[in-house]
Amino acid sequence: MKKPQEMLAEYRSNSTLTKKIYDRTMEPLCSQYHISRMELDILLFLANNPGYDTARDIVEQKRFTKSHVSTCLHLLEDKGYLERTLHSGNNKTVHLKLLPASSQIVTAGQEAQRQIFVRIFGSLSQEEVAVLERISRKINAAIRDTLKEV
């Protein structure tokens, strides 16, 4: 078994390299659709996480700053990609809804995400992917718990 510092270094390296692949894959979409990377990330977050549909959800889950999320939401709304709604009975929480104009961008972004997944994890069996998912959930939980303590 590797030493803890070696495992941490490898984990960080994998995270950094995965982010580079993701960035390089998504950048052409941003150029093609004339949106910022954060705008694309927000659209994909809303499309991929139907239970999370508020600005607060985006800030908490994506770890983006409130001001950047707010700015991007205004831009996306101006471009006709999403709308803000209030659900009956709750006039405080603004919910975000993707509009049909965003569907082409979202579909292209989700296809890019799928291609990244296939390129990185395509050589793994379904069982290995399932094990990786379980381990990733545990690691993510430990990271979140540690963040609360530090």
Short mmCIF file of N, CA and C in Angstrom, two decimals:
data_model
loop_
_atom_site.label_atom_id
_atom_site.label_comp_id
_atom_site.label_asym_id
_atom_site.label_seq_id
_atom_site.Cartn_x
_atom_site.Cartn_y
_atom_site.Cartn_z
N MET A 1 0.85 -1.19 0.00
CA MET A 1 0.00 0.00 0.00
C MET A 1 0.89 1.25 0.00
N LYS A 2 0.44 2.25 -0.74
CA LYS A 2 1.21 3.49 -0.83
C LYS A 2 1.13 4.27 0.47
N LYS A 3 2.11 5.14 0.65
CA LYS A 3 2.12 6.03 1.80
C LYS A 3 1.00 7.06 1.63
N PRO A 4 0.48 7.59 2.74
CA PRO A 4 -0.61 8.57 2.65
C PRO A 4 -0.27 9.76 1.75
N GLN A 5 0.95 10.28 1.85
CA GLN A 5 1.31 11.45 1.03
C GLN A 5 1.34 11.10 -0.45
N GLU A 6 1.72 9.85 -0.78
CA GLU A 6 1.70 9.43 -2.18
C GLU A 6 0.28 9.30 -2.69
N MET A 7 -0.60 8.75 -1.86
CA MET A 7 -2.00 8.60 -2.26
C MET A 7 -2.66 9.97 -2.46
N LEU A 8 -2.37 10.90 -1.55
CA LEU A 8 -2.92 12.25 -1.69
C LEU A 8 -2.40 12.92 -2.95
N ALA A 9 -1.12 12.76 -3.21
CA ALA A 9 -0.53 13.36 -4.42
C ALA A 9 -1.17 12.77 -5.67
N GLU A 10 -1.39 11.47 -5.69
CA GLU A 10 -2.00 10.83 -6.85
C GLU A 10 -3.46 11.29 -7.01
N TYR A 11 -4.18 11.39 -5.90
CA TYR A 11 -5.57 11.85 -5.96
C TYR A 11 -5.64 13.27 -6.50
N ARG A 12 -4.76 14.13 -6.01
CA ARG A 12 -4.73 15.52 -6.49
C ARG A 12 -4.36 15.58 -7.96
N SER A 13 -3.41 14.78 -8.36
CA SER A 13 -2.99 14.75 -9.76
C SER A 13 -4.14 14.30 -10.66
N ASN A 14 -4.84 13.24 -10.25
CA ASN A 14 -5.98 12.77 -11.03
C ASN A 14 -7.06 13.84 -11.13
N SER A 15 -7.31 14.52 -10.03
CA SER A 15 -8.32 15.58 -10.03
C SER A 15 -7.93 16.71 -10.97
N THR A 16 -6.66 17.10 -10.92
CA THR A 16 -6.17 18.17 -11.77
C THR A 16 -6.25 17.79 -13.24
N LEU A 17 -5.82 16.57 -13.55
CA LEU A 17 -5.85 16.12 -14.95
C LEU A 17 -7.28 15.98 -15.46
N THR A 18 -8.17 15.48 -14.63
CA THR A 18 -9.57 15.35 -15.02
C THR A 18 -10.17 16.72 -15.30
N LYS A 19 -9.83 17.69 -14.45
CA LYS A 19 -10.32 19.06 -14.66
C LYS A 19 -9.80 19.62 -15.98
N LYS A 20 -8.54 19.36 -16.30
CA LYS A 20 -7.98 19.83 -17.58
C LYS A 20 -8.73 19.23 -18.76
N ILE A 21 -9.00 17.93 -18.69
CA ILE A 21 -9.75 17.27 -19.77
C ILE A 21 -11.13 17.89 -19.89
N TYR A 22 -11.79 18.10 -18.76
CA TYR A 22 -13.14 18.67 -18.75
C TYR A 22 -13.11 20.08 -19.35
N ASP A 23 -12.16 20.89 -18.90
CA ASP A 23 -12.04 22.26 -19.40
C ASP A 23 -11.82 22.30 -20.90
N ARG A 24 -10.89 21.48 -21.38
CA ARG A 24 -10.58 21.45 -22.82
C ARG A 24 -11.75 20.96 -23.66
N THR A 25 -12.56 20.09 -23.09
CA THR A 25 -13.72 19.56 -23.81
C THR A 25 -14.85 20.58 -23.84
N MET A 26 -15.03 21.32 -22.77
CA MET A 26 -16.15 22.25 -22.68
C MET A 26 -15.88 23.60 -23.33
N GLU A 27 -14.63 23.98 -23.44
CA GLU A 27 -14.30 25.30 -23.99
C GLU A 27 -14.85 25.51 -25.40
N PRO A 28 -14.74 24.54 -26.32
CA PRO A 28 -15.31 24.76 -27.65
C PRO A 28 -16.83 24.97 -27.62
N LEU A 29 -17.51 24.33 -26.69
CA LEU A 29 -18.96 24.54 -26.57
C LEU A 29 -19.26 25.98 -26.14
N CYS A 30 -18.46 26.48 -25.21
CA CYS A 30 -18.65 27.85 -24.76
C CYS A 30 -18.46 28.83 -25.92
N SER A 31 -17.44 28.59 -26.72
CA SER A 31 -17.21 29.45 -27.89
C SER A 31 -18.34 29.32 -28.90
N GLN A 32 -18.75 28.10 -29.16
CA GLN A 32 -19.81 27.86 -30.14
C GLN A 32 -21.12 28.53 -29.75
N TYR A 33 -21.46 28.49 -28.48
CA TYR A 33 -22.74 29.04 -28.03
C TYR A 33 -22.62 30.43 -27.40
N HIS A 34 -21.43 30.98 -27.41
CA HIS A 34 -21.19 32.34 -26.90
C HIS A 34 -21.67 32.50 -25.46
N ILE A 35 -21.24 31.55 -24.62
CA ILE A 35 -21.53 31.65 -23.20
C ILE A 35 -20.25 31.41 -22.42
N SER A 36 -20.24 31.84 -21.19
CA SER A 36 -19.07 31.62 -20.34
C SER A 36 -19.08 30.19 -19.81
N ARG A 37 -17.95 29.79 -19.33
CA ARG A 37 -17.84 28.45 -18.77
C ARG A 37 -18.77 28.29 -17.57
N MET A 38 -18.85 29.31 -16.75
CA MET A 38 -19.72 29.24 -15.58
C MET A 38 -21.19 29.16 -16.00
N GLU A 39 -21.56 29.87 -17.03
CA GLU A 39 -22.93 29.78 -17.53
C GLU A 39 -23.24 28.36 -17.98
N LEU A 40 -22.31 27.74 -18.71
CA LEU A 40 -22.49 26.36 -19.15
C LEU A 40 -22.59 25.43 -17.94
N ASP A 41 -21.70 25.62 -16.97
CA ASP A 41 -21.73 24.78 -15.77
C ASP A 41 -23.07 24.89 -15.04
N ILE A 42 -23.62 26.09 -14.98
CA ILE A 42 -24.91 26.28 -14.32
C ILE A 42 -26.03 25.59 -15.09
N LEU A 43 -26.05 25.75 -16.40
CA LEU A 43 -27.07 25.07 -17.21
C LEU A 43 -26.99 23.56 -17.02
N LEU A 44 -25.78 23.02 -17.07
CA LEU A 44 -25.62 21.57 -16.91
C LEU A 44 -25.97 21.12 -15.50
N PHE A 45 -25.62 21.92 -14.51
CA PHE A 45 -25.97 21.58 -13.13
C PHE A 45 -27.49 21.48 -12.99
N LEU A 46 -28.20 22.46 -13.50
CA LEU A 46 -29.66 22.46 -13.39
C LEU A 46 -30.27 21.28 -14.17
N ALA A 47 -29.72 20.98 -15.33
CA ALA A 47 -30.23 19.87 -16.14
C ALA A 47 -29.94 18.51 -15.49
N ASN A 48 -28.77 18.39 -14.89
CA ASN A 48 -28.33 17.10 -14.34
C ASN A 48 -28.80 16.85 -12.91
N ASN A 49 -29.32 17.87 -12.25
CA ASN A 49 -29.71 17.75 -10.84
C ASN A 49 -31.09 18.36 -10.62
N PRO A 50 -32.13 17.70 -11.11
CA PRO A 50 -33.48 18.29 -11.06
C PRO A 50 -33.96 18.69 -9.66
N GLY A 51 -33.48 18.05 -8.63
CA GLY A 51 -33.90 18.41 -7.28
C GLY A 51 -33.24 19.66 -6.74
N TYR A 52 -32.24 20.15 -7.44
CA TYR A 52 -31.51 21.34 -7.01
C TYR A 52 -31.79 22.44 -8.02
N ASP A 53 -32.66 23.38 -7.65
CA ASP A 53 -33.08 24.37 -8.64
C ASP A 53 -33.11 25.79 -8.10
N THR A 54 -32.23 26.07 -7.14
CA THR A 54 -32.15 27.44 -6.63
C THR A 54 -30.70 27.93 -6.74
N ALA A 55 -30.54 29.24 -6.68
CA ALA A 55 -29.19 29.80 -6.70
C ALA A 55 -28.39 29.29 -5.51
N ARG A 56 -29.04 29.16 -4.39
CA ARG A 56 -28.37 28.64 -3.19
C ARG A 56 -27.83 27.23 -3.44
N ASP A 57 -28.63 26.39 -4.10
CA ASP A 57 -28.18 25.03 -4.42
C ASP A 57 -26.91 25.06 -5.27
N ILE A 58 -26.88 25.95 -6.24
CA ILE A 58 -25.71 26.06 -7.12
C ILE A 58 -24.49 26.49 -6.31
N VAL A 59 -24.66 27.48 -5.47
CA VAL A 59 -23.55 27.98 -4.65
C VAL A 59 -23.04 26.87 -3.74
N GLU A 60 -23.95 26.16 -3.08
CA GLU A 60 -23.54 25.13 -2.13
C GLU A 60 -22.94 23.90 -2.81
N GLN A 61 -23.54 23.46 -3.89
CA GLN A 61 -23.09 22.23 -4.54
C GLN A 61 -21.87 22.44 -5.43
N LYS A 62 -21.83 23.56 -6.14
CA LYS A 62 -20.72 23.81 -7.07
C LYS A 62 -19.59 24.62 -6.43
N ARG A 63 -19.85 25.19 -5.26
CA ARG A 63 -18.86 26.01 -4.56
C ARG A 63 -18.48 27.26 -5.36
N PHE A 64 -19.47 27.80 -6.08
CA PHE A 64 -19.28 29.07 -6.78
C PHE A 64 -19.64 30.19 -5.82
N THR A 65 -19.13 31.39 -6.08
CA THR A 65 -19.48 32.53 -5.23
C THR A 65 -20.89 33.01 -5.57
N LYS A 66 -21.55 33.57 -4.57
CA LYS A 66 -22.91 34.07 -4.76
C LYS A 66 -22.97 35.13 -5.85
N SER A 67 -21.99 36.03 -5.84
CA SER A 67 -22.02 37.13 -6.81
C SER A 67 -21.86 36.62 -8.24
N HIS A 68 -20.97 35.64 -8.44
CA HIS A 68 -20.80 35.09 -9.79
C HIS A 68 -22.05 34.34 -10.25
N VAL A 69 -22.65 33.58 -9.36
CA VAL A 69 -23.88 32.86 -9.71
C VAL A 69 -24.97 33.85 -10.07
N SER A 70 -25.12 34.88 -9.27
CA SER A 70 -26.14 35.89 -9.52
C SER A 70 -25.95 36.54 -10.88
N THR A 71 -24.71 36.93 -11.18
CA THR A 71 -24.41 37.55 -12.48
C THR A 71 -24.74 36.60 -13.62
N CYS A 72 -24.31 35.35 -13.51
CA CYS A 72 -24.57 34.37 -14.57
C CYS A 72 -26.05 34.09 -14.74
N LEU A 73 -26.78 34.03 -13.65
CA LEU A 73 -28.22 33.79 -13.75
C LEU A 73 -28.92 34.92 -14.49
N HIS A 74 -28.50 36.15 -14.24
CA HIS A 74 -29.07 37.29 -14.97
C HIS A 74 -28.76 37.17 -16.46
N LEU A 75 -27.52 36.82 -16.78
CA LEU A 75 -27.12 36.68 -18.19
C LEU A 75 -27.91 35.55 -18.87
N LEU A 76 -28.04 34.42 -18.20
CA LEU A 76 -28.77 33.29 -18.76
C LEU A 76 -30.25 33.61 -18.93
N GLU A 77 -30.78 34.38 -18.01
CA GLU A 77 -32.17 34.81 -18.12
C GLU A 77 -32.34 35.77 -19.30
N ASP A 78 -31.41 36.70 -19.43
CA ASP A 78 -31.45 37.66 -20.55
C ASP A 78 -31.35 36.95 -21.90
N LYS A 79 -30.59 35.85 -21.95
CA LYS A 79 -30.42 35.10 -23.19
C LYS A 79 -31.60 34.15 -23.46
N GLY A 80 -32.53 34.08 -22.52
CA GLY A 80 -33.71 33.24 -22.70
C GLY A 80 -33.48 31.77 -22.41
N TYR A 81 -32.42 31.45 -21.64
CA TYR A 81 -32.11 30.06 -21.34
C TYR A 81 -32.75 29.56 -20.05
N LEU A 82 -33.11 30.47 -19.16
CA LEU A 82 -33.78 30.05 -17.93
C LEU A 82 -34.69 31.15 -17.43
N GLU A 83 -35.59 30.74 -16.53
CA GLU A 83 -36.46 31.72 -15.89
C GLU A 83 -36.50 31.43 -14.40
N ARG A 84 -36.82 32.46 -13.66
CA ARG A 84 -36.96 32.36 -12.21
C ARG A 84 -38.45 32.31 -11.90
N THR A 85 -38.83 31.40 -11.00
CA THR A 85 -40.23 31.28 -10.63
C THR A 85 -40.36 31.14 -9.12
N LEU A 86 -41.51 31.54 -8.63
CA LEU A 86 -41.86 31.32 -7.23
C LEU A 86 -42.90 30.22 -7.19
N HIS A 87 -42.71 29.25 -6.31
CA HIS A 87 -43.71 28.20 -6.18
C HIS A 87 -44.80 28.69 -5.24
N SER A 88 -46.02 28.30 -5.53
CA SER A 88 -47.14 28.76 -4.70
C SER A 88 -46.92 28.36 -3.24
N GLY A 89 -47.26 29.28 -2.36
CA GLY A 89 -47.10 29.03 -0.94
C GLY A 89 -45.74 29.44 -0.39
N ASN A 90 -44.79 29.74 -1.26
CA ASN A 90 -43.46 30.14 -0.81
C ASN A 90 -43.00 31.32 -1.67
N ASN A 91 -43.13 32.50 -1.15
CA ASN A 91 -42.77 33.69 -1.92
C ASN A 91 -41.34 34.16 -1.65
N LYS A 92 -40.55 33.33 -0.97
CA LYS A 92 -39.18 33.73 -0.68
C LYS A 92 -38.17 33.01 -1.56
N THR A 93 -38.40 31.75 -1.83
CA THR A 93 -37.43 30.96 -2.58
C THR A 93 -37.71 31.04 -4.07
N VAL A 94 -36.70 31.50 -4.80
CA VAL A 94 -36.81 31.60 -6.25
C VAL A 94 -36.25 30.31 -6.85
N HIS A 95 -37.06 29.66 -7.66
CA HIS A 95 -36.66 28.43 -8.33
C HIS A 95 -36.27 28.74 -9.76
N LEU A 96 -35.32 27.99 -10.26
CA LEU A 96 -34.79 28.20 -11.61
C LEU A 96 -35.31 27.10 -12.52
N LYS A 97 -35.73 27.50 -13.70
CA LYS A 97 -36.27 26.54 -14.66
C LYS A 97 -35.60 26.76 -16.00
N LEU A 98 -35.06 25.68 -16.57
CA LEU A 98 -34.47 25.78 -17.90
C LEU A 98 -35.58 25.94 -18.93
N LEU A 99 -35.32 26.79 -19.90
CA LEU A 99 -36.29 27.03 -20.97
C LEU A 99 -35.87 26.26 -22.22
N PRO A 100 -36.81 26.04 -23.13
CA PRO A 100 -36.50 25.28 -24.36
C PRO A 100 -35.29 25.82 -25.13
N ALA A 101 -35.05 27.11 -25.07
CA ALA A 101 -33.90 27.69 -25.80
C ALA A 101 -32.56 27.13 -25.32
N SER A 102 -32.53 26.58 -24.11
CA SER A 102 -31.27 26.03 -23.57
C SER A 102 -31.05 24.58 -23.97
N SER A 103 -32.04 23.95 -24.57
CA SER A 103 -31.96 22.49 -24.79
C SER A 103 -30.80 22.08 -25.69
N GLN A 104 -30.50 22.84 -26.72
CA GLN A 104 -29.40 22.48 -27.61
C GLN A 104 -28.06 22.54 -26.88
N ILE A 105 -27.86 23.58 -26.10
CA ILE A 105 -26.62 23.73 -25.34
C ILE A 105 -26.50 22.61 -24.31
N VAL A 106 -27.59 22.37 -23.60
CA VAL A 106 -27.59 21.34 -22.56
C VAL A 106 -27.31 19.97 -23.17
N THR A 107 -27.95 19.66 -24.28
CA THR A 107 -27.73 18.37 -24.94
C THR A 107 -26.27 18.23 -25.37
N ALA A 108 -25.71 19.27 -25.94
CA ALA A 108 -24.30 19.24 -26.36
C ALA A 108 -23.38 19.08 -25.15
N GLY A 109 -23.68 19.78 -24.08
CA GLY A 109 -22.87 19.68 -22.85
C GLY A 109 -22.95 18.30 -22.23
N GLN A 110 -24.15 17.74 -22.19
CA GLN A 110 -24.30 16.40 -21.62
C GLN A 110 -23.61 15.35 -22.48
N GLU A 111 -23.63 15.52 -23.78
CA GLU A 111 -22.92 14.59 -24.67
C GLU A 111 -21.42 14.70 -24.44
N ALA A 112 -20.93 15.92 -24.25
CA ALA A 112 -19.50 16.10 -23.96
C ALA A 112 -19.15 15.43 -22.63
N GLN A 113 -20.01 15.57 -21.63
CA GLN A 113 -19.77 14.91 -20.34
C GLN A 113 -19.74 13.39 -20.52
N ARG A 114 -20.65 12.86 -21.32
CA ARG A 114 -20.70 11.42 -21.56
C ARG A 114 -19.41 10.95 -22.24
N GLN A 115 -18.94 11.73 -23.22
CA GLN A 115 -17.70 11.36 -23.92
C GLN A 115 -16.50 11.37 -22.97
N ILE A 116 -16.45 12.34 -22.08
CA ILE A 116 -15.37 12.39 -21.09
C ILE A 116 -15.42 11.14 -20.21
N PHE A 117 -16.62 10.80 -19.76
CA PHE A 117 -16.78 9.62 -18.91
C PHE A 117 -16.29 8.37 -19.64
N VAL A 118 -16.70 8.21 -20.89
CA VAL A 118 -16.30 7.03 -21.67
C VAL A 118 -14.78 6.98 -21.84
N ARG A 119 -14.19 8.12 -22.13
CA ARG A 119 -12.74 8.15 -22.35
C ARG A 119 -11.98 7.81 -21.07
N ILE A 120 -12.47 8.28 -19.93
CA ILE A 120 -11.75 8.06 -18.68
C ILE A 120 -12.08 6.70 -18.07
N PHE A 121 -13.35 6.33 -18.09
CA PHE A 121 -13.79 5.12 -17.38
C PHE A 121 -14.22 3.97 -18.29
N GLY A 122 -14.08 4.17 -19.60
CA GLY A 122 -14.55 3.17 -20.56
C GLY A 122 -13.89 1.81 -20.45
N SER A 123 -12.67 1.78 -19.94
CA SER A 123 -11.98 0.49 -19.83
C SER A 123 -12.36 -0.28 -18.56
N LEU A 124 -13.17 0.32 -17.70
CA LEU A 124 -13.58 -0.34 -16.46
C LEU A 124 -14.83 -1.17 -16.70
N SER A 125 -14.94 -2.26 -15.98
CA SER A 125 -16.16 -3.07 -16.04
C SER A 125 -17.26 -2.37 -15.24
N GLN A 126 -18.49 -2.82 -15.40
CA GLN A 126 -19.60 -2.24 -14.63
C GLN A 126 -19.37 -2.42 -13.14
N GLU A 127 -18.82 -3.56 -12.75
CA GLU A 127 -18.54 -3.82 -11.34
C GLU A 127 -17.48 -2.85 -10.81
N GLU A 128 -16.45 -2.61 -11.62
CA GLU A 128 -15.41 -1.67 -11.20
C GLU A 128 -15.95 -0.25 -11.08
N VAL A 129 -16.83 0.12 -12.00
CA VAL A 129 -17.45 1.44 -11.92
C VAL A 129 -18.30 1.54 -10.65
N ALA A 130 -19.03 0.49 -10.32
CA ALA A 130 -19.85 0.49 -9.10
C ALA A 130 -18.98 0.64 -7.85
N VAL A 131 -17.86 -0.07 -7.81
CA VAL A 131 -16.93 0.05 -6.69
C VAL A 131 -16.38 1.47 -6.62
N LEU A 132 -15.98 2.00 -7.76
CA LEU A 132 -15.46 3.36 -7.82
C LEU A 132 -16.48 4.37 -7.31
N GLU A 133 -17.75 4.19 -7.70
CA GLU A 133 -18.81 5.09 -7.22
C GLU A 133 -18.92 5.05 -5.70
N ARG A 134 -18.91 3.85 -5.13
CA ARG A 134 -19.01 3.72 -3.68
C ARG A 134 -17.81 4.37 -2.99
N ILE A 135 -16.63 4.13 -3.51
CA ILE A 135 -15.43 4.71 -2.91
C ILE A 135 -15.45 6.24 -3.06
N SER A 136 -15.86 6.72 -4.22
CA SER A 136 -15.92 8.17 -4.45
C SER A 136 -16.89 8.84 -3.49
N ARG A 137 -18.05 8.21 -3.25
CA ARG A 137 -19.01 8.77 -2.29
C ARG A 137 -18.39 8.86 -0.90
N LYS A 138 -17.66 7.83 -0.50
CA LYS A 138 -17.02 7.85 0.83
C LYS A 138 -15.96 8.95 0.90
N ILE A 139 -15.15 9.06 -0.15
CA ILE A 139 -14.11 10.09 -0.17
C ILE A 139 -14.74 11.47 -0.14
N ASN A 140 -15.77 11.68 -0.96
CA ASN A 140 -16.44 12.99 -0.98
C ASN A 140 -17.05 13.33 0.37
N ALA A 141 -17.64 12.35 1.03
CA ALA A 141 -18.22 12.59 2.37
C ALA A 141 -17.12 12.97 3.35
N ALA A 142 -15.99 12.27 3.29
CA ALA A 142 -14.88 12.59 4.18
C ALA A 142 -14.33 13.98 3.91
N ILE A 143 -14.25 14.35 2.63
CA ILE A 143 -13.77 15.68 2.27
C ILE A 143 -14.72 16.75 2.81
N ARG A 144 -16.03 16.55 2.60
CA ARG A 144 -17.02 17.52 3.10
C ARG A 144 -16.96 17.63 4.62
N ASP A 145 -16.85 16.50 5.31
CA ASP A 145 -16.76 16.52 6.78
C ASP A 145 -15.50 17.25 7.23
N THR A 146 -14.40 17.00 6.54
CA THR A 146 -13.13 17.64 6.90
C THR A 146 -13.21 19.15 6.67
N LEU A 147 -13.87 19.56 5.59
CA LEU A 147 -14.03 20.99 5.31
C LEU A 147 -14.77 21.69 6.45
N LYS A 148 -15.73 21.01 7.04
CA LYS A 148 -16.49 21.60 8.15
C LYS A 148 -15.61 21.80 9.37
N GLU A 149 -14.61 20.94 9.51
CA GLU A 149 -13.74 20.98 10.69
C GLU A 149 -12.58 21.96 10.55
N VAL A 150 -12.14 22.19 9.33
CA VAL A 150 -10.94 23.00 9.12
C VAL A 150 -11.26 24.47 9.04
#
